[in-house]
Short mmCIF file of C-alpha atoms and ligand atoms in Angstrom, two decimals:
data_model
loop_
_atom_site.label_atom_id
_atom_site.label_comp_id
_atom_site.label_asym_id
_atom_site.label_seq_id
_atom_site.Cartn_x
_atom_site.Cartn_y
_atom_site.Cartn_z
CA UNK A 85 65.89 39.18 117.91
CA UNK A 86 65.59 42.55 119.42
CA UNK A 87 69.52 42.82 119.48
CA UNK A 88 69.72 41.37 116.10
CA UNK A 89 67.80 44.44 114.79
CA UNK A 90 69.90 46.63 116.97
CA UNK A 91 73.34 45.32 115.27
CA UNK A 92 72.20 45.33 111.93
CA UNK A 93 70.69 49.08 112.64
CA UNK A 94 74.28 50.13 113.69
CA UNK A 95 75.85 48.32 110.82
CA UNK A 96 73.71 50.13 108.17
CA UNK A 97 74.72 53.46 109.81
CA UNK A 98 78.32 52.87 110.13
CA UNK A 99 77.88 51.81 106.43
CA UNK A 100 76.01 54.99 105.41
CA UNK A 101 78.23 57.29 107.29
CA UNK A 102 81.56 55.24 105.61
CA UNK A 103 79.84 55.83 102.36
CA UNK A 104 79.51 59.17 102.78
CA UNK A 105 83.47 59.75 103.88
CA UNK A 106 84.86 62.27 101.07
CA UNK A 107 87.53 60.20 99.13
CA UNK A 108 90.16 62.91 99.49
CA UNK A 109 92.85 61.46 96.69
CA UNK A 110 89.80 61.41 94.18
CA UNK A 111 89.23 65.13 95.21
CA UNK A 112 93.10 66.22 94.48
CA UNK A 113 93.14 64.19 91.63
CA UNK A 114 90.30 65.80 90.33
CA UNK A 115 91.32 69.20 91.15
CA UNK A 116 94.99 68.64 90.14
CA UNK A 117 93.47 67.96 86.58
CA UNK A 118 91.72 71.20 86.70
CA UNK A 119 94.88 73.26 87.73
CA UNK A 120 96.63 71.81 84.79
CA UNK A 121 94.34 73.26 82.60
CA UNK A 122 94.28 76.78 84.24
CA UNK A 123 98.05 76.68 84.37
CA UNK A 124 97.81 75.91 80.62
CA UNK A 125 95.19 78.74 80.23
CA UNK A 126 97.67 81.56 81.89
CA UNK A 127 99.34 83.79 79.68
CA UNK A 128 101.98 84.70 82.17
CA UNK A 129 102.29 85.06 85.77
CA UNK A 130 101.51 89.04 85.73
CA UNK A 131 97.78 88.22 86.10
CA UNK A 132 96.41 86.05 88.62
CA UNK A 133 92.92 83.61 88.11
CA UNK A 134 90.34 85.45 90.56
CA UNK A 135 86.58 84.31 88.86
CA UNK A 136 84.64 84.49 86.00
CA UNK A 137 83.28 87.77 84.14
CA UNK A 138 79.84 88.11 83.43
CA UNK A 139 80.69 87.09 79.73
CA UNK A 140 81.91 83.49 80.74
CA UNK A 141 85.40 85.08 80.56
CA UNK A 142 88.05 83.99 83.12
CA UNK A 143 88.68 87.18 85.09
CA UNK A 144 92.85 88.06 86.24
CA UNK A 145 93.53 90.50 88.59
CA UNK A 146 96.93 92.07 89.53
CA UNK A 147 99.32 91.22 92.17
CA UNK A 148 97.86 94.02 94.46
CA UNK A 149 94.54 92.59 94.26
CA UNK A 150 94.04 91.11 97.68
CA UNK A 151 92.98 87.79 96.12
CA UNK A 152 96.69 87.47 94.09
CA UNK A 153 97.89 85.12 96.88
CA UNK A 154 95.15 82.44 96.58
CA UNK A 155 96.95 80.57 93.09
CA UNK A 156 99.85 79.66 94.54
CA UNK A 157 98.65 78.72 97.50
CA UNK A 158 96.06 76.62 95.93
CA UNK A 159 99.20 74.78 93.94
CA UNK A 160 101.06 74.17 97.05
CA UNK A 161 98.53 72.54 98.41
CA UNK A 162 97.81 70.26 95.08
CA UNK A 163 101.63 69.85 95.79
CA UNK A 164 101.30 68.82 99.39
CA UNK A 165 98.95 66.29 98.63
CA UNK A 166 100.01 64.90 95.41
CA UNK A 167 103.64 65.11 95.49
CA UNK A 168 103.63 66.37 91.78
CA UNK A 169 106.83 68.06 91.06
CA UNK A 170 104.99 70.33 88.27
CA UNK A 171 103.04 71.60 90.94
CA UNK A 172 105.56 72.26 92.95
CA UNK A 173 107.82 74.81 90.50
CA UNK A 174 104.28 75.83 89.19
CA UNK A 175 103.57 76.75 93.01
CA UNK A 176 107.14 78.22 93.19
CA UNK A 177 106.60 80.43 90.23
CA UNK A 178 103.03 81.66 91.27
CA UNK A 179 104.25 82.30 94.76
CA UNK A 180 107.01 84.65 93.50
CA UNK A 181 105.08 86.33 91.51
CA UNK A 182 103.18 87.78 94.02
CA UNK A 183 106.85 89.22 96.18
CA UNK A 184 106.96 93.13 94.81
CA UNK A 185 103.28 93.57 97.20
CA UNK A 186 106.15 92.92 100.37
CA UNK A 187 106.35 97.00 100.06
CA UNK A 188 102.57 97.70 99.62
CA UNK A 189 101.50 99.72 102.78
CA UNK A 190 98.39 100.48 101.01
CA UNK A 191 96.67 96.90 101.95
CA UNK A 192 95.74 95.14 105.00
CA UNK A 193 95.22 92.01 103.13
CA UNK A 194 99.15 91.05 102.89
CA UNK A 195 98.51 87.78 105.05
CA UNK A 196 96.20 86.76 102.21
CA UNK A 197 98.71 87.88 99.65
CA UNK A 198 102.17 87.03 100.76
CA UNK A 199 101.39 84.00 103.26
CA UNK A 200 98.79 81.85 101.91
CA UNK A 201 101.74 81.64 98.83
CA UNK A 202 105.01 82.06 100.33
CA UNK A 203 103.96 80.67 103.95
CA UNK A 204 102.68 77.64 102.45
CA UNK A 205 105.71 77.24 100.43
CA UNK A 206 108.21 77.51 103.24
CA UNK A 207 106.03 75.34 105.15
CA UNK A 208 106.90 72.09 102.43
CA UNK A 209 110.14 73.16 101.21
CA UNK A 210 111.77 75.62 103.51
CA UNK A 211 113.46 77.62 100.43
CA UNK A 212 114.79 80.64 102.50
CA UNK A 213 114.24 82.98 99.30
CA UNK A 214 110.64 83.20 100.72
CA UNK A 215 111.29 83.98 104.30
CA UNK A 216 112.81 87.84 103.94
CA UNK A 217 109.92 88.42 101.54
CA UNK A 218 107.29 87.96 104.32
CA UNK A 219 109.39 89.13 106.82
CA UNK A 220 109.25 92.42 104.56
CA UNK A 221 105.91 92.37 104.12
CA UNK A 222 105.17 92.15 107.82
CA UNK A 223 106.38 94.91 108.62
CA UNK A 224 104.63 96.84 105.64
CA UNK A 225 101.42 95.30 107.19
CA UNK A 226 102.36 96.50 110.58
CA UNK A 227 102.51 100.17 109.65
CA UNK A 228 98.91 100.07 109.35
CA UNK A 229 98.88 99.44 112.93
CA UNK A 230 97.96 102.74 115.00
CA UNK A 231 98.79 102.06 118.64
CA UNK A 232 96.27 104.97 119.74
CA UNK A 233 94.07 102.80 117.77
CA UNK A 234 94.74 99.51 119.10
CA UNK A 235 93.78 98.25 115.18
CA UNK A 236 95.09 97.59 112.02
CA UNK A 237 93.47 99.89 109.44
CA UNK A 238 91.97 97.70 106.24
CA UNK A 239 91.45 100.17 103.91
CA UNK A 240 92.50 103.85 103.24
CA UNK A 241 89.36 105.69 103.50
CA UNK A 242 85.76 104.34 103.06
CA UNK A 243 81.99 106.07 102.21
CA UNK A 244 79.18 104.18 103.95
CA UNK A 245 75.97 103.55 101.94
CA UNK A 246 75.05 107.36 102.85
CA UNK A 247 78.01 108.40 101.62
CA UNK A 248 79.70 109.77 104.58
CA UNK A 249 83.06 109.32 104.57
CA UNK A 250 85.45 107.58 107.28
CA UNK A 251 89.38 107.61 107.76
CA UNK A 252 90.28 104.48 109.48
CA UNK A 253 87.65 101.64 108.44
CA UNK A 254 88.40 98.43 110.15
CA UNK A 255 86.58 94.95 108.62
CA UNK A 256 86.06 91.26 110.19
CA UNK A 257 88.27 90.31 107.33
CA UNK A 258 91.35 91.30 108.83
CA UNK A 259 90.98 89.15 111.18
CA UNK A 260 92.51 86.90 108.68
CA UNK A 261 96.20 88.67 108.65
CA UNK A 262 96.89 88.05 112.11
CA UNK A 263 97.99 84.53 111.18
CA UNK A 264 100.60 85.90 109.16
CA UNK A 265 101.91 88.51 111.55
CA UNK A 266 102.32 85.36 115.02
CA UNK A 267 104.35 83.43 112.35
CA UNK A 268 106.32 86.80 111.57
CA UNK A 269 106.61 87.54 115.37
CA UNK A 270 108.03 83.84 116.11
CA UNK A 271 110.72 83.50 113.30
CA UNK A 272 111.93 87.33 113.72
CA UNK A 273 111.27 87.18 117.68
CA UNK A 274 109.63 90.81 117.21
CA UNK A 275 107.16 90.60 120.18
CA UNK A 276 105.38 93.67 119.15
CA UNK A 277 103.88 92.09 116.17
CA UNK A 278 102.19 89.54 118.69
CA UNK A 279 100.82 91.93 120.49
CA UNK A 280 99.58 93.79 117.89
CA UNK A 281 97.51 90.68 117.00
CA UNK A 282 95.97 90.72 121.06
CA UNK A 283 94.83 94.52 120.61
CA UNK A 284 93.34 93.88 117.05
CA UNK A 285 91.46 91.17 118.08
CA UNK A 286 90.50 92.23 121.43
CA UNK A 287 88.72 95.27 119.79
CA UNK A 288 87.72 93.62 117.28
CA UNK A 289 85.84 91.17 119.40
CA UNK A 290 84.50 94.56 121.56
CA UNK A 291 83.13 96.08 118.81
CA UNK A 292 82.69 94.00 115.75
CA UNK A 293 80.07 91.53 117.56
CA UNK A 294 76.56 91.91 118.26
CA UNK A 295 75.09 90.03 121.53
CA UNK A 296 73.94 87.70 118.96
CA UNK A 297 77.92 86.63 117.78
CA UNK A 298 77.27 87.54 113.92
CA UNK A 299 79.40 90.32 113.56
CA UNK A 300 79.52 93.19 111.49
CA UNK A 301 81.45 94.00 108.50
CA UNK A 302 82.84 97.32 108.66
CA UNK A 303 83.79 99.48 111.97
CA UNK A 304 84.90 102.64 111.36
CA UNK A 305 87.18 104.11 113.96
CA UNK A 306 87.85 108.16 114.70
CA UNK A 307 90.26 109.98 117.03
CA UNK A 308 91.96 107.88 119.94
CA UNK A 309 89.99 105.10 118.65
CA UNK A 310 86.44 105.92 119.25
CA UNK A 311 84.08 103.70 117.03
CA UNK A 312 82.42 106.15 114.56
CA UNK A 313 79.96 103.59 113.23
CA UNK A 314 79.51 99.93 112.28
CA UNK A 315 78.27 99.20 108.33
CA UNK A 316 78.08 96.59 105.76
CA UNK A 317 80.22 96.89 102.66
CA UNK A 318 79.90 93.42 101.04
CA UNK A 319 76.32 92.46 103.39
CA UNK A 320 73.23 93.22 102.48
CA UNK A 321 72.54 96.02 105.16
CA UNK A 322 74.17 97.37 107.88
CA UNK A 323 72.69 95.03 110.82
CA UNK A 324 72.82 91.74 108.80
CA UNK A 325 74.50 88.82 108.97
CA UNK A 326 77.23 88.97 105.59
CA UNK A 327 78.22 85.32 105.34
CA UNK A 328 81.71 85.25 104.57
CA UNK A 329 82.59 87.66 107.42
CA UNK A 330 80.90 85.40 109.98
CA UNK A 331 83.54 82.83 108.45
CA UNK A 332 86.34 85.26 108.62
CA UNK A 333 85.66 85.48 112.05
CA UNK A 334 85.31 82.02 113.12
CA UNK A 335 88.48 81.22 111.20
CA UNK A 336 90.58 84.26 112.70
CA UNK A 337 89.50 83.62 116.26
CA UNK A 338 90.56 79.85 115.88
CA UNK A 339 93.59 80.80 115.08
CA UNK A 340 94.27 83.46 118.06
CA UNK A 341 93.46 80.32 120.05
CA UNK A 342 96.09 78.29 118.39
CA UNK A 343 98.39 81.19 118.58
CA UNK A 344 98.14 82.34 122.33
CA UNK A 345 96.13 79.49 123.86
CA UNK A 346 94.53 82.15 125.85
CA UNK A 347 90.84 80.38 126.27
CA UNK A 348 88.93 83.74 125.78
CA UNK A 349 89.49 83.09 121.81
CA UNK A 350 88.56 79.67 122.46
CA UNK A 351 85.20 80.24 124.22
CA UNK A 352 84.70 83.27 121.62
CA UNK A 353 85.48 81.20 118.03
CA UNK A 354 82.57 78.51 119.92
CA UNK A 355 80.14 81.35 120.22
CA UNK A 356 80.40 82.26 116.67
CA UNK A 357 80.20 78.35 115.71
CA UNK A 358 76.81 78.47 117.16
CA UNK A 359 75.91 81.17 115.95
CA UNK A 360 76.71 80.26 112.38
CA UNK A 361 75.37 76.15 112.58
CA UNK A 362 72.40 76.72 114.89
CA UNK A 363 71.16 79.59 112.55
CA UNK A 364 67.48 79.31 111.53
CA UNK A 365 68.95 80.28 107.62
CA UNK A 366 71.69 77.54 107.33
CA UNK A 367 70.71 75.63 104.85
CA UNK A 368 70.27 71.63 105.31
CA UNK A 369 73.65 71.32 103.12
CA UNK A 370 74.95 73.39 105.51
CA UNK A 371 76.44 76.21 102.80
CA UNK A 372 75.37 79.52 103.78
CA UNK A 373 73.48 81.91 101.62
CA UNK A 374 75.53 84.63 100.83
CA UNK A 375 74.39 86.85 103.81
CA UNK A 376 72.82 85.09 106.59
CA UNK A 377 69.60 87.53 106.04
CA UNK A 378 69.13 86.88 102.54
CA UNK A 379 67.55 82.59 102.68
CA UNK A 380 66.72 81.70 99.59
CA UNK A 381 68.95 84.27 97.53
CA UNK A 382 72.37 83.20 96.63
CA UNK A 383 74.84 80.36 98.15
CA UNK A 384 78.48 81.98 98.97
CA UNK A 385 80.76 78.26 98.70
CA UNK A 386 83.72 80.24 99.33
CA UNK A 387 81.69 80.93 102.86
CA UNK A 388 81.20 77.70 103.34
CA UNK A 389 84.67 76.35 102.62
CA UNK A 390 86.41 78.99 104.93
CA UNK A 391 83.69 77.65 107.49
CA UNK A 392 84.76 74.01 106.82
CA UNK A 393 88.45 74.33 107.61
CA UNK A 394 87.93 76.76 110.82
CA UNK A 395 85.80 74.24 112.00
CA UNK A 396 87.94 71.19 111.50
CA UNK A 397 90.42 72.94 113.25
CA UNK A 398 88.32 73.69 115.86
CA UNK A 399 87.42 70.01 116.49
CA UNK A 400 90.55 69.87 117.14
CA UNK A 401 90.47 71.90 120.53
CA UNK A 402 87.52 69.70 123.05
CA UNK A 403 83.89 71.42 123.61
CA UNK A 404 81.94 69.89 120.93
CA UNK A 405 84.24 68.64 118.75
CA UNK A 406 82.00 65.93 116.79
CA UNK A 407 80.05 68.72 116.39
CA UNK A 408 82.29 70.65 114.55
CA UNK A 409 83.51 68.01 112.97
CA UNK A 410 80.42 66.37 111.35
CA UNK A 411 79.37 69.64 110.26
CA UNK A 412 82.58 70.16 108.34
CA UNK A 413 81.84 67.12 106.54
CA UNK A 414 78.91 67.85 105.82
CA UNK A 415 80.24 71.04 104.46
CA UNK A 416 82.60 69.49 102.26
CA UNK A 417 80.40 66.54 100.95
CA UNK A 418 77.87 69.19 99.44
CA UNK A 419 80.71 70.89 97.86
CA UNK A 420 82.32 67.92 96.70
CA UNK A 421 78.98 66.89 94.95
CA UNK A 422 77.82 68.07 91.34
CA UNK A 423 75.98 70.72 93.00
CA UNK A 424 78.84 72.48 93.88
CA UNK A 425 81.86 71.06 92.26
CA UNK A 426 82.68 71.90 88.50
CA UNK A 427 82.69 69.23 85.44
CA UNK A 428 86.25 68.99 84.61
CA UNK A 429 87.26 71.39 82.07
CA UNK A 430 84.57 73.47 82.91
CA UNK A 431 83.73 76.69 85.21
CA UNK A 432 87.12 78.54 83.57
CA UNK A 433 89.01 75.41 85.28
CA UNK A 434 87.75 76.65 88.84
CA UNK A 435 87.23 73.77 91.11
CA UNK A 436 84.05 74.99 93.06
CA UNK A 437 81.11 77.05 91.31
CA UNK A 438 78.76 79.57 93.05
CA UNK A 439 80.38 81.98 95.16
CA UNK A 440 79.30 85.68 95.62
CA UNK A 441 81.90 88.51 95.85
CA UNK A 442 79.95 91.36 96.30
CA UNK A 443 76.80 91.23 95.66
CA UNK A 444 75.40 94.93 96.16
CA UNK A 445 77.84 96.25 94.08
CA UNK A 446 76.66 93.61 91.46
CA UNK A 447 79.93 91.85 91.37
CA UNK A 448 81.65 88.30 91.42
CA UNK A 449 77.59 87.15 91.98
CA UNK A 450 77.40 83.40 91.35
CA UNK A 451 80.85 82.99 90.13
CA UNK A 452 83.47 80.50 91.35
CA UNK A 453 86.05 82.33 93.12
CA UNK A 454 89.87 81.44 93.71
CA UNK A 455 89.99 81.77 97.32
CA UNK A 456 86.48 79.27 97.80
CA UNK A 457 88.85 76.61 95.75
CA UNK A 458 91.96 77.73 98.65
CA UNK A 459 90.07 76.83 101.72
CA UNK A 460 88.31 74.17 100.30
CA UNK A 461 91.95 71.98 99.01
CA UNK A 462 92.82 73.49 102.72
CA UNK A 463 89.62 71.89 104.61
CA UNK A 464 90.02 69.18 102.10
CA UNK A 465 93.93 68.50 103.95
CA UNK A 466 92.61 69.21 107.62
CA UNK A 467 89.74 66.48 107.05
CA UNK A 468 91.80 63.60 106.15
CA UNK A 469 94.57 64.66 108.54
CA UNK A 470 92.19 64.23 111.26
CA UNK A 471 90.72 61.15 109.69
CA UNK A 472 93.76 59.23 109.83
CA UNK A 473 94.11 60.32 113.37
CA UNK A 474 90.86 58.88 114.27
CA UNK A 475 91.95 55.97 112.48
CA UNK A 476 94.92 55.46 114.41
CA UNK A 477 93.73 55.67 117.93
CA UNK A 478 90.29 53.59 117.38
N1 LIG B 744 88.15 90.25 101.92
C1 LIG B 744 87.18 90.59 100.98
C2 LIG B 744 86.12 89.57 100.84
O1 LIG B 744 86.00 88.66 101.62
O2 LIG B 744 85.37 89.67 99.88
#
């Protein structure tokens, strides 16, 4: 009797937690649909889909916006999963649309720009017209590199909520460019690039983290690399936790793992994992609020989504995988639910709703935003990859 109770117990929850896989296919079908429509909606490809304006209005942005990348790598992955050859010379089209920023020295943000796009691309199709253009735009990256430094510089110049201005501000996000300059490094065997990603990320890790692992947003650096001061930009204050950063993070220190294998990333990406899923403020969805300090204001799903795919990925590496794992899924349930996940035809064709760009300077607050629907599809690919592992060794 006892063990009766027992197996039907363990057969309800296998049931519950089947029911509650995310039927992937359903999810790219779904989001296919709505890329159809915001293809339809484009006027050409000088303007890219970024979010929605405060009037309802769907809001482009240039190719130099640091966002410009995020379209066609969206459609490549729509591609990858559905095979659709629409999406695929829609994803061609989008991708080269974004290939005059290769000479912009004026951006950190050319890994989000040029290789979420064109890296994708060559990834599924290996069309060499896209290999010289990130190769170029490498190397403009690069220049941003001082070696007295030991960091890339994000942006030219930046004035603190005081207004005090620095020279050579350095943010968690660009973390997220090193990806781009390890593939640059293998295919044009330039081993400075690689090493430019250590130093980066070694300093970044010495003085972008509190003891805590949340990590700051902005470091400002001075003569022969002295830190100047650490601030917010995007966060709500200086020592909070901004949300998306912590993701930018975790996602950039999983991938200096994958990159070097060198376990210090390893052990580090963990710390900020439990720092962002043992947080009193996580929500029982498991989608952040917008800054980690702020419960109750604001959800950011673009933080969440980013969050999602680091973590599948780091499942993927031992420690506490299942972990990792289940609370990626969680992650993408809630925004594959109504809550999160626009009607078709609605939210400007978007695929996810409530995002937050920058909320102190009153903008992109509660919007979808393109690069929430990028990791998501990308999360979205990395969950049923690993599913269908699973599947095959059990
Ligand atoms: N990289 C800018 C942002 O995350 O909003």
């Amino acid at each position: 009797m006892k063990h009766g109770f027992l197996f039907v117990l363990l057969f309800v929850a296998q049931a519950v937690s089947a029911q509650k896989a995310i039927n992937v296919d359903a999810e790219f079908a779904s989001a296919a649909k709505q890329y159809e429509a915001m293809l339809r909606s484009l006027p050409d490809t000088t303007r890219f889909p970024q979010s929605t304006l405060p009037d309802g209005k769907l809001r482009l942005m240039p190719s130099s916006w640091w966002c410009s990348g995020f379209f066609g790598g969206s459609l490549w992955y729509i591609f990858e999963r559905t095979g659709d050859a629409r999406f695929r010379e829609a994803a061609h089209r989008w991708s080269m649309a974004v290939q005059k920023e290769q000479a912009n020295t004026r951006t950190h943000d050319l890994g989000f720009m040029l290789y979420c796009p064109l890296g994708n691309g060559y990834r599924l199709t290996k069309n060499p017209a896209y290999r010289p253009i990130m190769l170029t735009g490498a190397k403009s990256l690069a220049t941003r590199f001082r070696p007295d430094y030991g960091v890339i510089k994000s942006w030219d110049g930046y004035k603190d909520g005081a207004g005090k201005r620095y020279e050579y501000p350095v943010i968690i996000d660009n973390m997220m460019n090193l990806e781009f300059l390890f593939w640059a490094a293998r295919e044009s065997g330039d081993k400075t690039l690689y090493n430019l990603c250590l130093s980066h990320a070694d300093s970044t890790m010495k003085y972008h983290y509190r003891p805590d692992m949340s990590s700051y947003h902005v470091v400002c650096y001075g003569d022969g690399g002295k830190v100047l001061a650490q601030r917010t930009h995007q966060g709500a204050a200086d020592e909070s936790a901004w949300a998306r950063g912590q993701a930018w993070g975790l996602y950039g220190y999983v991938v200096m793992y994958r990159e070097t294998k060198d376990k210090k990333y390893l052990n580090f990406a963990r710390r900020i994992a439990d720092f962002i899923l043992k947080h009193k403020n996580l929500p029982a969805d498991k989608i952040p609020y917008w800054d980690f300090d702020r419960p109750g204001e604001e959800r950011d799903a673009s933080a969440g989504a980013i969050m999602a795919s680091a973590l599948l990925e780091l499942s993927t590496y031992g420690g506490a995988s299942k972990t990792y794992f289940k609370a990626a899924e969680q992650m993408l349930q809630s925004l594959s639910s109504p809550t999160y996940k626009a009607a078709p035809g609605e939210n400007n064709n978007f695929i996810l709703k409530h995002s937050v760009g920058h909320k102190p300077a009153k903008s992109e607050v509660d919007t979808p935003l393109i690069y929430a629907d990028y990791y998501y599809l990308e999360a979205l690919l990395r969950y049923d990859g690993l599913r269908k592992k699973t599947a095959l060794k059990s």
